[in-house]
mmCIF file of C-alpha atoms in Angstrom:
data_model
loop_
_atom_site.group_PDB
_atom_site.id
_atom_site.type_symbol
_atom_site.label_atom_id
_atom_site.label_comp_id
_atom_site.label_asym_id
_atom_site.label_seq_id
_atom_site.Cartn_x
_atom_site.Cartn_y
_atom_site.Cartn_z
ATOM 1 C CA UNK A 886 15.684 22.462 -27.170
ATOM 2 C CA UNK A 887 16.362 21.935 -23.456
ATOM 3 C CA UNK A 888 18.666 24.354 -21.803
ATOM 4 C CA UNK A 889 21.921 22.778 -20.726
ATOM 5 C CA UNK A 890 24.528 23.552 -18.110
ATOM 6 C CA UNK A 891 26.783 24.708 -20.993
ATOM 7 C CA UNK A 892 24.158 27.365 -21.905
ATOM 8 C CA UNK A 893 24.209 28.596 -18.348
ATOM 9 C CA UNK A 894 27.986 28.798 -18.349
ATOM 10 C CA UNK A 895 28.040 30.801 -21.574
ATOM 11 C CA UNK A 896 25.427 33.215 -20.274
ATOM 12 C CA UNK A 897 27.227 33.735 -16.965
ATOM 13 C CA UNK A 898 30.641 33.875 -18.727
ATOM 14 C CA UNK A 899 32.093 31.214 -16.497
ATOM 15 C CA UNK A 900 33.181 27.591 -16.876
ATOM 16 C CA UNK A 901 30.873 24.628 -16.740
ATOM 17 C CA UNK A 902 32.754 23.448 -13.640
ATOM 18 C CA UNK A 903 32.030 26.716 -11.854
ATOM 19 C CA UNK A 904 28.309 26.416 -12.598
ATOM 20 C CA UNK A 905 28.368 22.921 -11.132
ATOM 21 C CA UNK A 906 30.103 24.125 -7.945
ATOM 22 C CA UNK A 907 27.535 26.917 -7.480
ATOM 23 C CA UNK A 908 24.544 24.653 -7.960
ATOM 24 C CA UNK A 909 25.872 21.769 -5.916
ATOM 25 C CA UNK A 910 27.661 23.871 -3.342
ATOM 26 C CA UNK A 911 30.800 21.660 -3.639
ATOM 27 C CA UNK A 912 33.415 24.362 -3.551
ATOM 28 C CA UNK A 913 33.788 28.041 -2.559
ATOM 29 C CA UNK A 914 32.817 30.450 -5.338
ATOM 30 C CA UNK A 915 32.942 34.251 -4.894
ATOM 31 C CA UNK A 916 29.654 35.988 -4.237
ATOM 32 C CA UNK A 917 29.642 38.062 -7.540
ATOM 33 C CA UNK A 918 30.200 34.832 -9.526
ATOM 34 C CA UNK A 919 27.444 33.033 -7.627
ATOM 35 C CA UNK A 920 25.029 35.856 -8.372
ATOM 36 C CA UNK A 921 25.968 35.759 -11.999
ATOM 37 C CA UNK A 922 25.346 32.010 -12.262
ATOM 38 C CA UNK A 923 22.052 32.196 -10.359
ATOM 39 C CA UNK A 924 20.855 35.039 -12.639
ATOM 40 C CA UNK A 925 21.759 32.924 -15.712
ATOM 41 C CA UNK A 926 19.901 29.906 -14.293
ATOM 42 C CA UNK A 927 16.766 31.987 -13.663
ATOM 43 C CA UNK A 928 16.915 33.781 -17.055
ATOM 44 C CA UNK A 929 17.281 30.520 -18.959
ATOM 45 C CA UNK A 930 14.862 28.592 -16.686
ATOM 46 C CA UNK A 931 17.554 25.855 -16.323
ATOM 47 C CA UNK A 932 16.455 22.682 -14.600
ATOM 48 C CA UNK A 933 19.339 20.342 -13.479
ATOM 49 C CA UNK A 934 18.932 16.697 -14.530
ATOM 50 C CA UNK A 935 18.016 14.973 -11.297
ATOM 51 C CA UNK A 936 18.753 11.487 -12.685
ATOM 52 C CA UNK A 937 22.219 12.415 -13.860
ATOM 53 C CA UNK A 938 22.920 14.066 -10.469
ATOM 54 C CA UNK A 939 21.836 10.921 -8.589
ATOM 55 C CA UNK A 940 24.097 8.784 -10.712
ATOM 56 C CA UNK A 941 27.098 10.964 -9.865
ATOM 57 C CA UNK A 942 26.353 11.224 -6.128
ATOM 58 C CA UNK A 943 25.082 9.045 -3.329
ATOM 59 C CA UNK A 944 21.702 10.621 -2.880
ATOM 60 C CA UNK A 945 18.664 11.596 -4.977
ATOM 61 C CA UNK A 946 17.215 13.863 -2.233
ATOM 62 C CA UNK A 947 14.056 11.776 -2.378
ATOM 63 C CA UNK A 948 12.388 9.857 0.498
ATOM 64 C CA UNK A 949 9.701 7.209 0.118
ATOM 65 C CA UNK A 950 6.908 6.721 2.617
ATOM 66 C CA UNK A 951 4.704 3.643 2.946
ATOM 67 C CA UNK A 952 1.448 4.227 4.751
ATOM 68 C CA UNK A 953 -1.587 1.979 5.314
ATOM 69 C CA UNK A 954 -4.044 4.504 3.921
ATOM 70 C CA UNK A 955 -4.394 8.254 3.689
ATOM 71 C CA UNK A 956 -8.188 7.924 4.006
ATOM 72 C CA UNK A 957 -7.679 7.722 7.781
ATOM 73 C CA UNK A 958 -7.351 11.327 9.021
ATOM 74 C CA UNK A 959 -4.627 10.330 11.519
ATOM 75 C CA UNK A 960 -2.375 8.956 8.705
ATOM 76 C CA UNK A 961 -3.245 11.902 6.440
ATOM 77 C CA UNK A 962 -2.170 14.380 9.096
ATOM 78 C CA UNK A 963 1.068 12.573 9.737
ATOM 79 C CA UNK A 964 1.843 12.373 6.004
ATOM 80 C CA UNK A 965 1.233 16.152 5.651
ATOM 81 C CA UNK A 966 3.684 16.842 8.437
ATOM 82 C CA UNK A 967 6.291 14.440 7.018
ATOM 83 C CA UNK A 968 6.008 16.181 3.646
ATOM 84 C CA UNK A 969 6.507 19.480 5.295
ATOM 85 C CA UNK A 970 9.740 18.420 7.038
ATOM 86 C CA UNK A 971 11.032 16.691 3.966
ATOM 87 C CA UNK A 972 10.563 19.906 1.987
ATOM 88 C CA UNK A 973 12.330 21.975 4.678
ATOM 89 C CA UNK A 974 15.258 19.573 4.458
ATOM 90 C CA UNK A 975 15.358 19.785 0.666
ATOM 91 C CA UNK A 976 13.899 16.288 0.014
ATOM 92 C CA UNK A 977 11.028 15.169 -2.182
ATOM 93 C CA UNK A 978 8.469 12.746 -0.692
ATOM 94 C CA UNK A 979 7.177 9.785 -2.702
ATOM 95 C CA UNK A 980 3.999 8.463 -1.066
ATOM 96 C CA UNK A 981 2.771 4.918 -1.437
ATOM 97 C CA UNK A 982 -0.584 3.623 -0.026
ATOM 98 C CA UNK A 983 -0.225 -0.054 0.890
ATOM 99 C CA UNK A 984 -3.953 -0.663 1.709
ATOM 100 C CA UNK A 985 -2.838 -3.285 4.214
ATOM 101 C CA UNK A 986 -1.597 -5.507 1.402
ATOM 102 C CA UNK A 987 1.770 -7.255 2.155
ATOM 103 C CA UNK A 988 2.419 -7.953 -1.580
ATOM 104 C CA UNK A 989 1.746 -4.386 -2.430
ATOM 105 C CA UNK A 990 4.121 -3.271 0.245
ATOM 106 C CA UNK A 991 6.873 -5.543 -1.111
ATOM 107 C CA UNK A 992 6.244 -4.279 -4.638
ATOM 108 C CA UNK A 993 6.484 -0.666 -3.561
ATOM 109 C CA UNK A 994 9.768 -1.271 -1.737
ATOM 110 C CA UNK A 995 11.252 -2.790 -4.847
ATOM 111 C CA UNK A 996 9.988 0.101 -6.972
ATOM 112 C CA UNK A 997 11.420 2.691 -4.596
ATOM 113 C CA UNK A 998 14.807 0.884 -4.555
ATOM 114 C CA UNK A 999 14.895 0.859 -8.340
ATOM 115 C CA UNK A 1000 14.176 4.571 -8.443
ATOM 116 C CA UNK A 1001 17.209 5.171 -6.120
ATOM 117 C CA UNK A 1002 15.149 6.593 -3.270
ATOM 118 C CA UNK A 1003 17.517 7.512 -0.457
ATOM 119 C CA UNK A 1004 15.463 5.941 2.328
ATOM 120 C CA UNK A 1005 11.975 4.915 3.402
ATOM 121 C CA UNK A 1006 9.637 5.872 6.274
ATOM 122 C CA UNK A 1007 7.134 3.088 7.047
ATOM 123 C CA UNK A 1008 3.830 3.608 8.831
ATOM 124 C CA UNK A 1009 1.911 0.350 8.326
ATOM 125 C CA UNK A 1010 0.646 -0.896 11.664
ATOM 126 C CA UNK A 1011 -1.150 -3.889 10.171
ATOM 127 C CA UNK A 1012 2.160 -5.876 9.991
ATOM 128 C CA UNK A 1013 3.637 -7.882 12.825
ATOM 129 C CA UNK A 1014 7.292 -8.396 13.757
ATOM 130 C CA UNK A 1015 7.677 -11.489 11.502
ATOM 131 C CA UNK A 1016 6.304 -9.730 8.431
ATOM 132 C CA UNK A 1017 8.545 -6.747 9.045
ATOM 133 C CA UNK A 1018 11.593 -9.056 9.174
ATOM 134 C CA UNK A 1019 10.600 -10.288 5.729
ATOM 135 C CA UNK A 1020 10.161 -6.738 4.464
ATOM 136 C CA UNK A 1021 13.499 -5.538 5.799
ATOM 137 C CA UNK A 1022 15.356 -8.584 4.514
ATOM 138 C CA UNK A 1023 14.132 -7.908 0.985
ATOM 139 C CA UNK A 1024 15.227 -4.313 0.905
ATOM 140 C CA UNK A 1025 18.568 -2.600 1.312
ATOM 141 C CA UNK A 1026 16.930 0.827 1.745
ATOM 142 C CA UNK A 1027 17.574 2.674 5.037
ATOM 143 C CA UNK A 1028 14.345 2.560 6.987
ATOM 144 C CA UNK A 1029 12.643 4.366 9.854
ATOM 145 C CA UNK A 1030 9.444 2.807 11.184
ATOM 146 C CA UNK A 1031 6.712 4.951 12.781
ATOM 147 C CA UNK A 1032 4.404 3.660 15.530
ATOM 148 C CA UNK A 1033 5.421 -0.026 15.405
ATOM 149 C CA UNK A 1034 8.319 -2.376 14.545
ATOM 150 C CA UNK A 1035 10.366 -5.061 16.307
ATOM 151 C CA UNK A 1036 13.396 -4.273 18.519
ATOM 152 C CA UNK A 1037 16.240 -4.471 15.968
ATOM 153 C CA UNK A 1038 19.706 -2.896 16.157
ATOM 154 C CA UNK A 1039 19.478 -2.144 12.442
ATOM 155 C CA UNK A 1040 16.179 -0.261 12.718
ATOM 156 C CA UNK A 1041 15.137 3.084 13.964
ATOM 157 C CA UNK A 1042 11.658 3.301 15.444
ATOM 158 C CA UNK A 1043 9.480 6.323 16.320
ATOM 159 C CA UNK A 1044 6.691 5.235 18.664
ATOM 160 C CA UNK A 1045 3.801 6.746 20.542
ATOM 161 C CA UNK A 1046 3.807 5.717 24.176
ATOM 162 C CA UNK A 1047 0.475 3.922 23.741
ATOM 163 C CA UNK A 1048 0.640 2.253 27.113
ATOM 164 C CA UNK A 1049 0.863 5.589 28.848
ATOM 165 C CA UNK A 1050 -1.875 6.966 26.614
ATOM 166 C CA UNK A 1051 -4.203 4.051 27.436
ATOM 167 C CA UNK A 1052 -3.511 4.520 31.114
ATOM 168 C CA UNK A 1053 -4.074 8.267 30.899
ATOM 169 C CA UNK A 1054 -7.423 7.889 29.119
ATOM 170 C CA UNK A 1055 -8.729 5.386 31.680
ATOM 171 C CA UNK A 1056 -7.367 7.444 34.562
ATOM 172 C CA UNK A 1057 -9.311 10.424 33.351
ATOM 173 C CA UNK A 1058 -12.550 8.484 33.357
ATOM 174 C CA UNK A 1059 -11.736 7.243 36.886
ATOM 175 C CA UNK A 1060 -11.050 10.814 38.052
ATOM 176 C CA UNK A 1061 -14.586 11.678 36.811
ATOM 177 C CA UNK A 1062 -15.972 8.923 39.111
ATOM 178 C CA UNK A 1063 -16.621 6.289 36.422
ATOM 179 C CA UNK A 1064 -16.106 2.747 37.650
ATOM 180 C CA UNK A 1065 -18.172 0.859 35.004
ATOM 181 C CA UNK A 1066 -15.814 1.365 32.031
ATOM 182 C CA UNK A 1067 -15.864 -0.393 28.704
ATOM 183 C CA UNK A 1068 -13.112 -0.640 26.041
ATOM 184 C CA UNK A 1069 -13.216 -0.664 22.228
ATOM 185 C CA UNK A 1070 -9.825 -1.261 20.721
ATOM 186 C CA UNK A 1071 -7.941 -2.344 17.655
ATOM 187 C CA UNK A 1072 -6.587 -5.810 16.841
ATOM 188 C CA UNK A 1073 -4.646 -6.997 19.879
ATOM 189 C CA UNK A 1074 -1.934 -8.618 17.663
ATOM 190 C CA UNK A 1075 -0.875 -5.063 16.728
ATOM 191 C CA UNK A 1076 1.516 -3.311 19.054
ATOM 192 C CA UNK A 1077 -0.240 0.031 19.444
ATOM 193 C CA UNK A 1078 -3.590 -1.655 20.059
ATOM 194 C CA UNK A 1079 -2.075 -4.042 22.591
ATOM 195 C CA UNK A 1080 -0.290 -1.262 24.459
ATOM 196 C CA UNK A 1081 -3.432 0.839 24.700
ATOM 197 C CA UNK A 1082 -5.364 -2.053 26.087
ATOM 198 C CA UNK A 1083 -2.577 -2.867 28.573
ATOM 199 C CA UNK A 1084 -2.688 0.720 29.749
ATOM 200 C CA UNK A 1085 -6.442 0.515 30.265
ATOM 201 C CA UNK A 1086 -5.996 -2.759 32.182
ATOM 202 C CA UNK A 1087 -3.302 -1.376 34.424
ATOM 203 C CA UNK A 1088 -5.363 1.696 35.320
ATOM 204 C CA UNK A 1089 -8.301 -0.452 36.209
ATOM 205 C CA UNK A 1090 -6.135 -2.764 38.270
ATOM 206 C CA UNK A 1091 -4.574 0.204 40.054
ATOM 207 C CA UNK A 1092 -8.093 1.371 40.917
ATOM 208 C CA UNK A 1093 -8.902 -2.161 42.148
ATOM 209 C CA UNK A 1094 -11.729 -2.506 39.623
ATOM 210 C CA UNK A 1095 -12.593 -5.604 37.715
ATOM 211 C CA UNK A 1096 -12.902 -5.465 33.912
ATOM 212 C CA UNK A 1097 -16.235 -6.675 32.583
ATOM 213 C CA UNK A 1098 -15.202 -8.902 29.641
ATOM 214 C CA UNK A 1099 -18.540 -8.239 27.861
ATOM 215 C CA UNK A 1100 -17.613 -4.525 27.747
ATOM 216 C CA UNK A 1101 -14.229 -5.218 26.002
ATOM 217 C CA UNK A 1102 -14.592 -5.377 22.214
ATOM 218 C CA UNK A 1103 -11.744 -5.942 19.732
ATOM 219 C CA UNK A 1104 -12.268 -4.032 16.456
ATOM 220 C CA UNK A 1105 -10.354 -2.646 13.507
ATOM 221 C CA UNK A 1106 -9.476 1.018 14.037
ATOM 222 C CA UNK A 1107 -12.132 2.128 11.448
ATOM 223 C CA UNK A 1108 -15.308 4.097 12.128
ATOM 224 C CA UNK A 1109 -17.473 1.235 10.884
ATOM 225 C CA UNK A 1110 -15.681 -1.016 13.317
ATOM 226 C CA UNK A 1111 -16.419 1.376 16.126
ATOM 227 C CA UNK A 1112 -20.113 1.274 15.167
ATOM 228 C CA UNK A 1113 -20.176 -2.494 15.085
ATOM 229 C CA UNK A 1114 -18.416 -2.776 18.442
ATOM 230 C CA UNK A 1115 -20.884 -0.280 19.994
ATOM 231 C CA UNK A 1116 -23.781 -2.342 18.724
ATOM 232 C CA UNK A 1117 -22.475 -5.365 20.657
ATOM 233 C CA UNK A 1118 -22.286 -3.313 23.875
ATOM 234 C CA UNK A 1119 -25.713 -1.773 23.390
ATOM 235 C CA UNK A 1120 -27.187 -5.278 23.000
ATOM 236 C CA UNK A 1121 -26.203 -6.118 26.597
ATOM 237 C CA UNK A 1122 -28.616 -5.877 29.542
ATOM 238 C CA UNK A 1123 -26.172 -3.715 31.512
ATOM 239 C CA UNK A 1124 -24.190 -0.828 29.990
ATOM 240 C CA UNK A 1125 -21.007 0.851 31.205
ATOM 241 C CA UNK A 1126 -21.176 4.510 32.115
ATOM 242 C CA UNK A 1127 -18.087 5.313 30.029
ATOM 243 C CA UNK A 1128 -16.099 3.755 27.187
ATOM 244 C CA UNK A 1129 -12.461 4.265 26.238
ATOM 245 C CA UNK A 1130 -12.342 3.933 22.447
ATOM 246 C CA UNK A 1131 -8.720 3.402 21.279
ATOM 247 C CA UNK A 1132 -8.801 5.721 18.263
ATOM 248 C CA UNK A 1133 -10.899 8.691 17.207
ATOM 249 C CA UNK A 1134 -12.274 7.035 14.080
ATOM 250 C CA UNK A 1135 -13.819 4.199 16.009
ATOM 251 C CA UNK A 1136 -15.061 6.730 18.566
ATOM 252 C CA UNK A 1137 -16.877 8.568 15.715
ATOM 253 C CA UNK A 1138 -18.683 5.327 14.687
ATOM 254 C CA UNK A 1139 -19.437 4.409 18.305
ATOM 255 C CA UNK A 1140 -20.820 7.821 19.125
ATOM 256 C CA UNK A 1141 -22.935 7.930 16.034
ATOM 257 C CA UNK A 1142 -24.651 4.640 16.805
ATOM 258 C CA UNK A 1143 -25.118 5.400 20.524
ATOM 259 C CA UNK A 1144 -26.810 8.634 19.653
ATOM 260 C CA UNK A 1145 -28.945 7.023 16.997
ATOM 261 C CA UNK A 1146 -29.992 4.570 19.705
ATOM 262 C CA UNK A 1147 -31.282 7.416 21.887
ATOM 263 C CA UNK A 1148 -28.355 7.696 24.289
ATOM 264 C CA UNK A 1149 -27.203 11.225 25.192
ATOM 265 C CA UNK A 1150 -23.454 11.769 25.208
ATOM 266 C CA UNK A 1151 -22.054 12.446 27.794
ATOM 267 C CA UNK A 1152 -25.129 12.536 30.044
ATOM 268 C CA UNK A 1153 -25.914 8.863 29.644
ATOM 269 C CA UNK A 1154 -22.667 7.583 28.190
ATOM 270 C CA UNK A 1155 -19.191 9.129 28.317
ATOM 271 C CA UNK A 1156 -16.669 8.460 25.575
ATOM 272 C CA UNK A 1157 -12.946 9.222 25.319
ATOM 273 C CA UNK A 1158 -10.981 8.658 22.164
ATOM 274 C CA UNK A 1159 -7.328 8.453 21.060
ATOM 275 C CA UNK A 1160 -5.241 10.292 18.384
ATOM 276 C CA UNK A 1161 -6.761 13.787 18.466
ATOM 277 C CA UNK A 1162 -7.424 13.901 14.726
ATOM 278 C CA UNK A 1163 -8.136 17.414 13.527
ATOM 279 C CA UNK A 1164 -11.900 17.101 13.234
ATOM 280 C CA UNK A 1165 -12.395 15.419 16.578
ATOM 281 C CA UNK A 1166 -13.009 18.895 17.927
ATOM 282 C CA UNK A 1167 -16.023 19.078 15.704
ATOM 283 C CA UNK A 1168 -17.769 15.906 16.757
ATOM 284 C CA UNK A 1169 -21.052 16.331 18.495
ATOM 285 C CA UNK A 1170 -20.192 16.651 21.313
ATOM 286 C CA UNK A 1171 -16.512 17.580 20.775
ATOM 287 C CA UNK A 1172 -14.451 14.564 21.687
ATOM 288 C CA UNK A 1173 -12.206 14.295 24.711
ATOM 289 C CA UNK A 1174 -9.222 12.345 23.443
ATOM 290 C CA UNK A 1175 -5.544 11.392 23.907
ATOM 291 C CA UNK A 1176 -3.362 13.512 21.658
ATOM 292 C CA UNK A 1177 -0.594 11.846 19.579
ATOM 293 C CA UNK A 1178 1.712 14.792 18.710
ATOM 294 C CA UNK A 1179 1.618 14.078 14.961
ATOM 295 C CA UNK A 1180 3.855 17.011 14.031
ATOM 296 C CA UNK A 1181 6.548 15.949 16.464
ATOM 297 C CA UNK A 1182 6.188 12.309 15.346
ATOM 298 C CA UNK A 1183 6.802 13.383 11.744
ATOM 299 C CA UNK A 1184 9.670 15.695 12.527
ATOM 300 C CA UNK A 1185 11.607 13.117 14.509
ATOM 301 C CA UNK A 1186 10.953 10.465 11.819
ATOM 302 C CA UNK A 1187 12.337 12.693 9.030
ATOM 303 C CA UNK A 1188 15.285 13.902 11.096
ATOM 304 C CA UNK A 1189 16.156 10.343 12.183
ATOM 305 C CA UNK A 1190 16.120 9.043 8.617
ATOM 306 C CA UNK A 1191 18.309 11.956 7.379
ATOM 307 C CA UNK A 1192 20.752 11.250 10.259
ATOM 308 C CA UNK A 1193 20.921 7.649 9.105
ATOM 309 C CA UNK A 1194 21.704 8.795 5.562
ATOM 310 C CA UNK A 1195 24.433 11.130 6.716
ATOM 311 C CA UNK A 1196 25.955 8.624 9.108
ATOM 312 C CA UNK A 1197 25.662 5.915 6.439
ATOM 313 C CA UNK A 1198 24.988 3.300 9.143
ATOM 314 C CA UNK A 1199 21.964 2.019 11.031
ATOM 315 C CA UNK A 1200 21.586 3.576 14.446
ATOM 316 C CA UNK A 1201 19.025 1.195 15.985
ATOM 317 C CA UNK A 1202 17.304 3.748 18.194
ATOM 318 C CA UNK A 1203 13.743 3.987 19.575
ATOM 319 C CA UNK A 1204 12.214 7.404 20.073
ATOM 320 C CA UNK A 1205 9.198 7.313 22.429
ATOM 321 C CA UNK A 1206 6.715 10.108 21.929
ATOM 322 C CA UNK A 1207 4.643 11.006 24.982
ATOM 323 C CA UNK A 1208 0.894 11.604 24.539
ATOM 324 C CA UNK A 1209 -1.191 14.169 26.411
ATOM 325 C CA UNK A 1210 -4.832 14.604 27.282
ATOM 326 C CA UNK A 1211 -7.175 16.888 25.388
ATOM 327 C CA UNK A 1212 -10.319 17.655 27.402
ATOM 328 C CA UNK A 1213 -13.465 18.524 25.540
ATOM 329 C CA UNK A 1214 -17.158 17.727 26.148
ATOM 330 C CA UNK A 1215 -17.663 13.967 25.666
ATOM 331 C CA UNK A 1216 -17.007 12.890 29.264
ATOM 332 C CA UNK A 1217 -19.358 13.695 32.155
ATOM 333 C CA UNK A 1218 -18.317 13.880 35.785
ATOM 334 C CA UNK A 1219 -20.493 11.502 37.821
ATOM 335 C CA UNK A 1220 -21.763 12.566 41.245
#
């Protein structure tokens, strides 16, 4: 038979109410009594009924997270950090992969609401402002959105300053005397991709350099997309001396094809990426990239959602996370 709170009370020689106060920290209980109750809990291996507790209180101490896919190392690293901060705050994390499917996202939100999840962190950059409005209107769950989302007084957003990151990447290539610069980016109808491209464009404009439209390829943030984009550039009669690739996964695919085609990186073609995923340091050569501080991104997202839960009202804030440059070996300095 399952051990009950009554069994714990009998073992500790206290009332059931006292056991409840000790476990839920709802009232002062003397230290000797606390130790007696905790000892009884451990001896009997008592596990409180989480469902019953959630019905009595406002919170289940569980947070849901919707993410496009954990196959992408960037998302996987963010999820790992989110889970760490949830654990430190005493929350469980329920992870849902949406696979870029709007219907699947809607289904997961309904499922999480039925399970009385306290709130949701959303990191699905494939959706636009209109689709998010549909998502938010169908769910009463408190939400924090990472890396995208419309300006909304009822929504908290945690965003990488992608414009600044794009500018920084291009500026680094310019500082290394590159003037023939290409760009491989994600879908321009997605905010992070658009901001990175705009940062690239501004840096080129500030340097009074024209952008060669044949060297600008819109792709999909996946390694295969980077490879396909690089194939289009390699098919041209004239090649750039450097390419800003707007995420590390595309940079991996682009570098792979360039090297298979006989180009030496960085001697014949320099490449800079974006995200600083953990294994970008192990590319050949190690990838110079723009770092998104994933640990800080996760910490602020978790803390912001918990603040929303405690305040019991939407705060409508936007936290902008500043990127930084990580210099490795994939960019050559031209004479």
